[in-house]
Coordinates of C-alpha atoms in Angstrom, one line a residue:
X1428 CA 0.4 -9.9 15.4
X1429 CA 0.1 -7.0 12.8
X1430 CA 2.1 -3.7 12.9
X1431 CA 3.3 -1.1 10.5
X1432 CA 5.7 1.4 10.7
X1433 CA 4.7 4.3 8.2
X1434 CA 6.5 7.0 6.8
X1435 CA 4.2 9.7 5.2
X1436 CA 3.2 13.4 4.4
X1437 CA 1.8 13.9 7.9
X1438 CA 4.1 12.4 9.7
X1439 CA 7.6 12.6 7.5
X1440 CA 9.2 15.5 5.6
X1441 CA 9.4 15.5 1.9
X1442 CA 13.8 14.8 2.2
X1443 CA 12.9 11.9 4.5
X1444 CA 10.6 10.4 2.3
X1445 CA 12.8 11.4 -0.9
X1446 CA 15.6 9.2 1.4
X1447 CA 13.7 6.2 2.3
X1448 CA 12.3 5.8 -1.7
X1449 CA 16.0 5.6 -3.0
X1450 CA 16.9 2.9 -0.9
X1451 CA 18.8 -0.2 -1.9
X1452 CA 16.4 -2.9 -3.4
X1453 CA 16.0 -6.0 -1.2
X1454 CA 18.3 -4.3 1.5
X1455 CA 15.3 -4.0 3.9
X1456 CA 13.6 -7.4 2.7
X1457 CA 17.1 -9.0 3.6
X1458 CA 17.5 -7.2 6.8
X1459 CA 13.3 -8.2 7.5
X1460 CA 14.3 -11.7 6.6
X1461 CA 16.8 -12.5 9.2
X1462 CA 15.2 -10.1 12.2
X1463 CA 13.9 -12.5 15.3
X1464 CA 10.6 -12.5 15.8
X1465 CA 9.6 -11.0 11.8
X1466 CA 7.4 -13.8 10.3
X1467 CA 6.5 -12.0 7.4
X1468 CA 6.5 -8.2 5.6
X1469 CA 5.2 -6.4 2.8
X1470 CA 6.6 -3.1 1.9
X1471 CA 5.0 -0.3 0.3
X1472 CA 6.5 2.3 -1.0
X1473 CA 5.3 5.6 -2.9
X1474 CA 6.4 9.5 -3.7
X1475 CA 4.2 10.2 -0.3
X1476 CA 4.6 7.4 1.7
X1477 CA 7.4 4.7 2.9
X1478 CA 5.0 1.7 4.9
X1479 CA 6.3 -1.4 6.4
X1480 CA 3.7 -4.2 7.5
X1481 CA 4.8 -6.6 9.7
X1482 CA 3.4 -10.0 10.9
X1483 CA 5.0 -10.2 14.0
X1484 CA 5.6 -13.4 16.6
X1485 CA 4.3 -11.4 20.1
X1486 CA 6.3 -14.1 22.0
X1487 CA 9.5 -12.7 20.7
X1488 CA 10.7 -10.0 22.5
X1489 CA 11.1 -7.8 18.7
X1490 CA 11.3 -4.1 19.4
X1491 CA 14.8 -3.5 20.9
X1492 CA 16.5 -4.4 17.3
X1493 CA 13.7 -4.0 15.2
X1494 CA 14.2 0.0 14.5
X1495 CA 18.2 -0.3 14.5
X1496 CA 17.9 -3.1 11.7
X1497 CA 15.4 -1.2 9.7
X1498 CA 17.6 2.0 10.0
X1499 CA 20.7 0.2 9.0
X1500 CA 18.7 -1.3 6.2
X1501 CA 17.9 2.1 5.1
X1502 CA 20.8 3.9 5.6
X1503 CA 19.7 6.7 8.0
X1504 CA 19.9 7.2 11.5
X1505 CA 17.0 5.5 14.4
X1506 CA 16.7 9.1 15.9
X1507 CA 15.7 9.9 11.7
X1508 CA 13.3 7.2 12.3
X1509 CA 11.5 7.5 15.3
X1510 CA 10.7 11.0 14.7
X1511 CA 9.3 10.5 11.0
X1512 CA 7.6 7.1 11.3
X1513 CA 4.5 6.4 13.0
X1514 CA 3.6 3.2 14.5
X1515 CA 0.1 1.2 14.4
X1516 CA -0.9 -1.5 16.5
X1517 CA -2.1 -5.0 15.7
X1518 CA -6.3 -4.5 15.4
X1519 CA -5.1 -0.9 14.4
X1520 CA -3.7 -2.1 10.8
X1521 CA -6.7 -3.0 8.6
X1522 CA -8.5 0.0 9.0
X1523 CA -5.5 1.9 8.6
X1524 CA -4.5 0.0 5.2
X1525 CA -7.9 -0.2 4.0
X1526 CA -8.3 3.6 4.4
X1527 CA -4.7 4.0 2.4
X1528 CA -5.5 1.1 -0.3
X1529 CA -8.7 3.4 -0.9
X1530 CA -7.6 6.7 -1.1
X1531 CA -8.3 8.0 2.1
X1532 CA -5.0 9.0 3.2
X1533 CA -3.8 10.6 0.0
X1534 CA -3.0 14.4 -0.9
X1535 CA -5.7 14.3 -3.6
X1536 CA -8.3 12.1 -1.4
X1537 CA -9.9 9.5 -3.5
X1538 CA -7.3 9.0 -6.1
X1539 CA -6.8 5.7 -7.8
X1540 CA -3.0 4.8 -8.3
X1541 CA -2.7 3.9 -5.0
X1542 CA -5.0 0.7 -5.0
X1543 CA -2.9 -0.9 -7.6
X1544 CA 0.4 0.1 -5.7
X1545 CA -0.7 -2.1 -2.5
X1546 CA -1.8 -5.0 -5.2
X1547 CA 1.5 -5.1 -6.4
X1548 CA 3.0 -4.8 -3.3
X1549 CA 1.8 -8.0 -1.7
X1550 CA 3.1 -9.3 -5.4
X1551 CA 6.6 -8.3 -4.5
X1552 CA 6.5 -9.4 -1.5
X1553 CA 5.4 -13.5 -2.4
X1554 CA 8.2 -13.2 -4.8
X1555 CA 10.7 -12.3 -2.3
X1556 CA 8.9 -15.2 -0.3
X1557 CA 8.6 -12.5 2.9
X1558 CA 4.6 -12.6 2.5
X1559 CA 2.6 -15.0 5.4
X1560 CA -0.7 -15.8 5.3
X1561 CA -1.9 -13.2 7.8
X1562 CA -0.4 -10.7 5.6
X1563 CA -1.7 -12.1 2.8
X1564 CA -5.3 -11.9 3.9
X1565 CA -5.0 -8.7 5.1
X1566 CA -3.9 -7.0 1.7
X1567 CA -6.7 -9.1 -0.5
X1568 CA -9.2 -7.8 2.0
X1569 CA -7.3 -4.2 1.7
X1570 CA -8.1 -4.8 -2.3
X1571 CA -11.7 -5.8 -2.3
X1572 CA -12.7 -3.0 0.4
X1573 CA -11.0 -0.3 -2.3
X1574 CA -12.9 -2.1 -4.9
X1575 CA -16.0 -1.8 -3.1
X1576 CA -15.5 2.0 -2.5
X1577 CA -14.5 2.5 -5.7
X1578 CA -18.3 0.8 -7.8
X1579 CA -20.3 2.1 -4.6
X1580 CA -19.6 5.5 -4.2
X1581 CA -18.3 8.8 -5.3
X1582 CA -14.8 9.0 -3.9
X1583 CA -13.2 8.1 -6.5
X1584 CA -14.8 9.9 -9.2
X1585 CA -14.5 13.3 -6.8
X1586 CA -10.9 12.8 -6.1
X1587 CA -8.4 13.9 -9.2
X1588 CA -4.9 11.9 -9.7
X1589 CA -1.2 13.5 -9.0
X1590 CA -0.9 14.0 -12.9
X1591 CA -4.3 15.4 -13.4
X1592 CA -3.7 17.8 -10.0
X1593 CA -0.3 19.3 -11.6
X1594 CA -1.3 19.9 -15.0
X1595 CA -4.4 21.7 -13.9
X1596 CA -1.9 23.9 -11.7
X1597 CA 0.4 24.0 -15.2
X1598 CA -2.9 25.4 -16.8
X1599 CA -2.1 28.9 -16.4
X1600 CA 1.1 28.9 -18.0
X1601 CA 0.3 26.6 -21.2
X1602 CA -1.9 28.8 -23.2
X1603 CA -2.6 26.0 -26.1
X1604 CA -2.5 22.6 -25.5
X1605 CA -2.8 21.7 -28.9
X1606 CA 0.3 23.1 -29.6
X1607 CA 2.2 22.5 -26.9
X1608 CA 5.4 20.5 -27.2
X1609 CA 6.7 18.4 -24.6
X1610 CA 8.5 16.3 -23.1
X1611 CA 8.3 13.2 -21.3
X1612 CA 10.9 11.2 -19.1
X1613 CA 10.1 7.5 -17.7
X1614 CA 8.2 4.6 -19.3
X1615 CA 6.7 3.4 -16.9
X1616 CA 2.8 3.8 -15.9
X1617 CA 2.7 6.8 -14.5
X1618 CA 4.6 7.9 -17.7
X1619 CA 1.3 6.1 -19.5
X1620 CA -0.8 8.0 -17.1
X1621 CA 0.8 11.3 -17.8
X1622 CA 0.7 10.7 -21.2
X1623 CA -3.2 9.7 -21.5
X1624 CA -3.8 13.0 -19.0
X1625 CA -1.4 14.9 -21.7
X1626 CA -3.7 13.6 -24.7
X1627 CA -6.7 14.3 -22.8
X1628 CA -6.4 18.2 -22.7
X1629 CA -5.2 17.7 -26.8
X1630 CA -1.5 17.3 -26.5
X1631 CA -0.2 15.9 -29.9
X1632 CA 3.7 16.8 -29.6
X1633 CA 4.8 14.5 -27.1
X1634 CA 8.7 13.1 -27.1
X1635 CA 9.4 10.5 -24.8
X1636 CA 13.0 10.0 -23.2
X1637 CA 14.0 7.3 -20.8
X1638 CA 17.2 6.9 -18.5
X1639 CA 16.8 3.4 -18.8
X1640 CA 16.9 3.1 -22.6
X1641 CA 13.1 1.7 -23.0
X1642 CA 11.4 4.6 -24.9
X1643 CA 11.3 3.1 -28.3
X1644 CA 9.1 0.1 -26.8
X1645 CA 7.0 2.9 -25.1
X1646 CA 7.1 4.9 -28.1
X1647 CA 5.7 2.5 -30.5
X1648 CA 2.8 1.6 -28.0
X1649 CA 2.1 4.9 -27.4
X1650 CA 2.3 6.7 -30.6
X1651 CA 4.9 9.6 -29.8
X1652 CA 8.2 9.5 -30.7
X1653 CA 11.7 9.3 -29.6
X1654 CA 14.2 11.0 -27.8
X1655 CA 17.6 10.1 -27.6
X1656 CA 20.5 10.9 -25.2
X1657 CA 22.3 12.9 -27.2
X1658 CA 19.1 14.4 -28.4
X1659 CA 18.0 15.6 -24.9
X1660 CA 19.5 19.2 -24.8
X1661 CA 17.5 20.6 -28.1
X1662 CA 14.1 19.0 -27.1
X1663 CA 14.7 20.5 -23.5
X1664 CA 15.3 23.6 -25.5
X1665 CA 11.9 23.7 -27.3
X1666 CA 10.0 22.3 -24.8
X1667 CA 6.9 24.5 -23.4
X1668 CA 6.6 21.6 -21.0
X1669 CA 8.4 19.0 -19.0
X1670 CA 6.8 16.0 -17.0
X1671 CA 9.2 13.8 -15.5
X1672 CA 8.6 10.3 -13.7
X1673 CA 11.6 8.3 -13.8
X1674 CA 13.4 6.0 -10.9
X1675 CA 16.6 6.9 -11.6
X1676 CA 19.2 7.0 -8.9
X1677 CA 20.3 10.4 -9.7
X1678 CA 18.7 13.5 -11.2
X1679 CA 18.0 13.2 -15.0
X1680 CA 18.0 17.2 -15.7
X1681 CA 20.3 18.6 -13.9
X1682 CA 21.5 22.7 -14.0
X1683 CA 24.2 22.3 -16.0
X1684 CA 21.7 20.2 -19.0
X1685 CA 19.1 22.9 -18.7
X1686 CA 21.3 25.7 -18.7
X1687 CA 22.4 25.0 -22.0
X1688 CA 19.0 24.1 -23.7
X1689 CA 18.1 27.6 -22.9
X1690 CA 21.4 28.8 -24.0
X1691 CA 20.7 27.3 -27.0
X1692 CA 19.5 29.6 -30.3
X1693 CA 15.6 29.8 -30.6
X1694 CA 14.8 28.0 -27.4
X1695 CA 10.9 28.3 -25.7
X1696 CA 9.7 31.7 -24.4
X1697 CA 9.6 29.4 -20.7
X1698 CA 9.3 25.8 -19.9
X1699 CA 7.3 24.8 -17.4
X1700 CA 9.1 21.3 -15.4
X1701 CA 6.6 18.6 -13.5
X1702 CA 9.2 16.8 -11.8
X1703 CA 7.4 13.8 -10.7
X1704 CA 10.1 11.7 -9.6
X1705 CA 10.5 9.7 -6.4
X1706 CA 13.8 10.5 -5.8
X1707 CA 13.5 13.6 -7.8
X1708 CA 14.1 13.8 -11.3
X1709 CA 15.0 17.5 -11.7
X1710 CA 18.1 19.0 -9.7
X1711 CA 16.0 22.1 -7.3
X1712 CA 18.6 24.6 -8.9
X1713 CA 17.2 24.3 -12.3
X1714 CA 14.1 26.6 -10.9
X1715 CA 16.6 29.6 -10.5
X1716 CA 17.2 29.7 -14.2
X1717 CA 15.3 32.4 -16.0
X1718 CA 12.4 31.2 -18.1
X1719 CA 11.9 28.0 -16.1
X1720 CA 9.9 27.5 -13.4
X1721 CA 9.7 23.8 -11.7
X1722 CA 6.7 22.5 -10.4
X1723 CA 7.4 19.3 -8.0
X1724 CA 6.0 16.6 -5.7
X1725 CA 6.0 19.6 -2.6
X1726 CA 4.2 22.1 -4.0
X1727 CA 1.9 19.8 -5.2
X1728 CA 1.1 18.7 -2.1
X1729 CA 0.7 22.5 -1.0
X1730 CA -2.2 23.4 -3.9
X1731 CA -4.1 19.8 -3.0
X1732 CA -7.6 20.2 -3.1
X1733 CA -9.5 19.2 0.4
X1734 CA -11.8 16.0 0.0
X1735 CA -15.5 15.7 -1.3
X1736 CA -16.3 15.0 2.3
X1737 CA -19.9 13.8 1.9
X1738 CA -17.9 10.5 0.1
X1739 CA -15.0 10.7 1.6
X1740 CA -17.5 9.7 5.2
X1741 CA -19.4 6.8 3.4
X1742 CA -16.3 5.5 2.4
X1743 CA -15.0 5.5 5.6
X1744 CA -17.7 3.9 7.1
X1745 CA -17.5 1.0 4.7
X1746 CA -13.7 0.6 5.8
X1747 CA -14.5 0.9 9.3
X1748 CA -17.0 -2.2 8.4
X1749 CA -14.9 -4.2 6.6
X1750 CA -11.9 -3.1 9.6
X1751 CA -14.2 -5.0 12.4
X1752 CA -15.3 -7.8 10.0
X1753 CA -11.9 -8.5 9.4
X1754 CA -10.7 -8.5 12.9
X1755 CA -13.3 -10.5 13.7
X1756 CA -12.5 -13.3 11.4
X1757 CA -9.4 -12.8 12.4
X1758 CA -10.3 -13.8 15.9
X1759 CA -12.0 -16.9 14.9
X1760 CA -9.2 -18.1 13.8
X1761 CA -7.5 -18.6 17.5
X1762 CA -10.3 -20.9 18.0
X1763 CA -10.8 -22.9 14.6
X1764 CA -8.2 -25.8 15.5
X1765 CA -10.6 -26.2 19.0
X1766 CA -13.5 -26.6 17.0
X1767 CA -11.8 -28.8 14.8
X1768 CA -10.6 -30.7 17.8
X1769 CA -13.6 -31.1 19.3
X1770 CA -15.3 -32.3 15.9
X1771 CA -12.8 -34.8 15.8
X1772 CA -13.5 -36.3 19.3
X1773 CA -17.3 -36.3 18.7
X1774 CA -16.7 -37.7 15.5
X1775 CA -14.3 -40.3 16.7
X1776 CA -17.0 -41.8 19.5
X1777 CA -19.8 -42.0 16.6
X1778 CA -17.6 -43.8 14.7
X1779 CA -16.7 -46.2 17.6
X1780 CA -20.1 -46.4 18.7
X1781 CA -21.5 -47.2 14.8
X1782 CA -19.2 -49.8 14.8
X1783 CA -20.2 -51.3 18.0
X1784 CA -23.7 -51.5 16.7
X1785 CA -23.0 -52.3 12.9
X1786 CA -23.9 -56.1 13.3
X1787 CA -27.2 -55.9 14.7
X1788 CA -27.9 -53.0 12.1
X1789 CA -27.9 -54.2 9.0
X1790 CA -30.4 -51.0 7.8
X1791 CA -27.9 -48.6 8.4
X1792 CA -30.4 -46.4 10.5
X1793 CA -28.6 -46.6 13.5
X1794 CA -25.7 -45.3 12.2
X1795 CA -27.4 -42.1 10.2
X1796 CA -29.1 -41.3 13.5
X1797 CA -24.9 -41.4 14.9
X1798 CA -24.0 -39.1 12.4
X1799 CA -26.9 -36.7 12.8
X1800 CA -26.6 -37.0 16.3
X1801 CA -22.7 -35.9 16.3
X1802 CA -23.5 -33.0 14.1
X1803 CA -26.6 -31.5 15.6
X1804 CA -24.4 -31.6 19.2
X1805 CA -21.7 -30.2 17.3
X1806 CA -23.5 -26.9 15.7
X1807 CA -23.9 -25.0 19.0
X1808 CA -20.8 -25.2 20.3
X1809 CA -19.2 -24.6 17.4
X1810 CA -21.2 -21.4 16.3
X1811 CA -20.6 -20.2 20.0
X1812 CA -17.1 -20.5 19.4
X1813 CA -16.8 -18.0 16.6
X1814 CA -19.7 -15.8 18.5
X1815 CA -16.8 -15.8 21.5
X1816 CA -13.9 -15.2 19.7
X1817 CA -15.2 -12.2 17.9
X1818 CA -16.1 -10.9 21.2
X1819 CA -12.4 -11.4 22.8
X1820 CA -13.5 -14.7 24.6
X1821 CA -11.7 -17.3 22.6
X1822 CA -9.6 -18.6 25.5
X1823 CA -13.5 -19.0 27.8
X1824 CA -14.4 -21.8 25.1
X1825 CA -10.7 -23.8 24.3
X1826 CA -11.0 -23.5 28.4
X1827 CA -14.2 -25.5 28.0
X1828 CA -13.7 -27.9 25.8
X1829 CA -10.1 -29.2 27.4
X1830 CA -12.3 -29.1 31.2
X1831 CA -14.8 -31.0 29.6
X1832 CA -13.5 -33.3 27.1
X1833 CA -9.6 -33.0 27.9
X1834 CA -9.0 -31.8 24.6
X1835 CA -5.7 -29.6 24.6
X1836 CA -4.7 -27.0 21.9
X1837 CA -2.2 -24.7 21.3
X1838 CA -2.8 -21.1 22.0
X1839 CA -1.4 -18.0 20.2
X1840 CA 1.2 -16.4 22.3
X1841 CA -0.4 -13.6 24.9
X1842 CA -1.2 -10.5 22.9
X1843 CA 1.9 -8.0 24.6
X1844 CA 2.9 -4.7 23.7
X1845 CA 5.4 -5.8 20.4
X1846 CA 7.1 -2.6 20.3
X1847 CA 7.4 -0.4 23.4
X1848 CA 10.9 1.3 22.1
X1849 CA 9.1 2.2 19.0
X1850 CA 7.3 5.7 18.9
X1851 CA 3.4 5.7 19.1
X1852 CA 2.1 8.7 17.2
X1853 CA -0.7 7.3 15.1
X1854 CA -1.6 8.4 11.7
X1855 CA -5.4 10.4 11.6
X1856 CA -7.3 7.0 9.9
X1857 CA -10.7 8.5 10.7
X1858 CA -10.6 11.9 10.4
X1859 CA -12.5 13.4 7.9
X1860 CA -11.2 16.4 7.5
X1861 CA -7.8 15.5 7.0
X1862 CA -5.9 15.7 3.4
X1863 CA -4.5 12.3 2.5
X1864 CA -1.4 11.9 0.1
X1865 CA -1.3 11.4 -3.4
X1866 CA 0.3 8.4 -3.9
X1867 CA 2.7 8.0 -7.3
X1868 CA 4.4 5.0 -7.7
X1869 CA 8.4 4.6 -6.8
X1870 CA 9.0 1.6 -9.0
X1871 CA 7.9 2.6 -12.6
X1872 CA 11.0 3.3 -14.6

């Protein structure tokens, strides 16, 4: 059974979230790993969301240590939990991802970032070997429903990225692009995207520092140039503006670094800061200096534009679409290893029968007619099979066949509530009105 446990902007407050994205790598995927009952889970993680789906065993009784285990996992407290993270049920879950993999749940509704995050989070998770195959299907459907949004209508086009969204709010205090200089911390892509946004409006002066020593790689792909460590205080100093978007444990700029770049002789008029980060790059206290002013993930979210809702409801009819045809596939599976079975026995008594016959058929017609007799018996009940299961009647048909024939299969355990300790507020998947959250990624250097 599916389930995810999701931390986001409606239902978690910016410290929570800022919390959950520092966590210790692999701590949760460890703690996941050895819970009873976890099969399989795929974590996704943003600036505006913390999401943990789960392919659970129903049989195992998994929500008394399930939230304890994540909480210790994630160093903060179940009651921290339970009030910030919503919970969605099993047929729930692909409407809900598919909605989030297209940019329906994000601040700036339609953005594109957030497609590749859930592509590369089903990547992490086969390579921490946590992925199953239920989980696996359900993110490559997630993808191709984005992609289909994304070629067949406007959402995407309508909705505006987190980088676009802030510089457009820096607009009014950078009154020449062109001769802007600034400065850039992190290398990885949403540094490229802030960069290509940057270049976009006719920024030419662009420095580029990174925490984790990999600017000169960046640099020389990029065409901008270099700033060193020790460098850092007199480009702050100059700088009309300041985008930051690096993972680094701790704040890059903090009060003490900026106080003296605008101590320093000749500094800028003001700098404007876009502290990016997930946890934040820029210490809160460096907005109380004079001259700067700090622009970061929640204000963003504040000035967020509301949806192009003529899109925004096509696309959410196409994931409601691709929701049910995935569920329903979904069910067919609780009765493919019936069919299977009963092919097998209808198989197996042509086979004998052909057999029996074979010497006074030396033509071979007698034994096409078998086979053509076994499949046409076999198409019915087979296509009724899948027409059950997608209707919830699965069990009526492996009933059937083991009444009829004696054929016995294995049944999934009994769908049960998995997690009645867990709370049950539900995220607003079909609500049109709704902002969603701009997703930026955690992991990009």
């Amino acid at each position: 059974m599916l389930l995810c446990l999701s931390a986001n902007h409606r239902t978690a407050s910016f410290p929570v979230l800022e919390k959950l994205a520092a966590r210790e790598d692999g701590e949760l995927e460890s703690a996941l790993r050895g819970a009873p009952g976890v099969d399989g889970a795929i974590v996704l993680a943003t600036c505006n969301r913390f999401e943990i789906y789960l392919d659970i065993d129903t049989a195992q009784p998994v929500a008394p240590e399930l939230m304890p285990t994540i909480a210790s996992a994630l160093d903060v407290s179940v009651e921290t939990l339970r009030a910030n993270m919503a919970v969605i049920h099993d047929t729930q879950v692909p409407e809900y991802l598919f909605a989030v993999s297209s940019g329906l749940e994000s601040v700036v509704v339609g953005e594109g970032e957030i497609s590749g995050q859930v592509r590369r989070a089903l990547e992490e998770s086969r390579a921490a070997g946590m992925s199953t195959s239920q989980l696996e299907r359900l993110f490559q459907s997630a993808s191709t429903t984005s992609r289909g949004i994304k070629s067949g209508t406007k959402l995407q086009s309508a909705g505006r990225s987190l980088v676009r969204l802030s510089l457009e709010l820096a607009a009014s205090q950078i009154a020449d692009w062109s001769t802007a200089q600034v400065v850039l911390v992190g290398t990885g892509s949403y540094a490229a995207a802030s960069l290509k946004a940057l270049q976009d409006r006719g920024v030419t002066r662009v420095g580029v520092y990174s925490p984790s020593n990999r600017a000169h790689k960046f640099a020389e792909r990029d065409g901008v140039f270099v700033i060193e460590r020790e460098n850092l205080p007199e480009y702050l100093s100059n700088a009309d503006l300041v985008v930051t978007c690096s993972t680094a444990d701790t704040v890059v700029i903090d009060y003490d670094l900026m106080l003296g770049a605008r101590l320093a002789p000749g500094c800028a008029e003001s700098t404007l800061i876009i502290d990016l980060g997930m946890p934040r790059n820029v210490d809160p206290a460096v907005g109380r200096l004079d001259g700067v002013s700090v622009l970061d993930l929640e204000t963003i979210r504040i000035h967020a534009p509301l949806e192009e809702l003529g899109a925004a409801d096509e696309a959410r009819c196409i994931v409601s679409r691709a929701a049910s045809e995935f569920v329903e596939q979904q069910a067919e599976t609780s009765v493919a290893e019936g069919i299977a079975a009963l092919r097998s026995h209808i198989t197996d008594i042509a086979r004998a029968e052909t057999e029996r016959v074979a010497n006074k058929d030396d033509s071979g017609v007698a034994e096409a007619a078998l086979r053509r007799l076994a499949n046409t018996l076999l198409h019915s009940p087979s296509v009724r099979a899948k027409e059950l299961a997608r209707a919830g009647r699965g069990d009526e048909y492996l009933d059937a066949i083991e009444l009829l024939f004696g054929i016995t299969v294995e049944r999934a355990a009994p769908k049960t509530p998995a997690a009645p300790a867990l709370p049950t507020q539900l995220p607003r998947v079909a609500e049109a009105e709704d902002d969603g959250a701009l997703e930026c990624p955690v992991h990009t250097s």
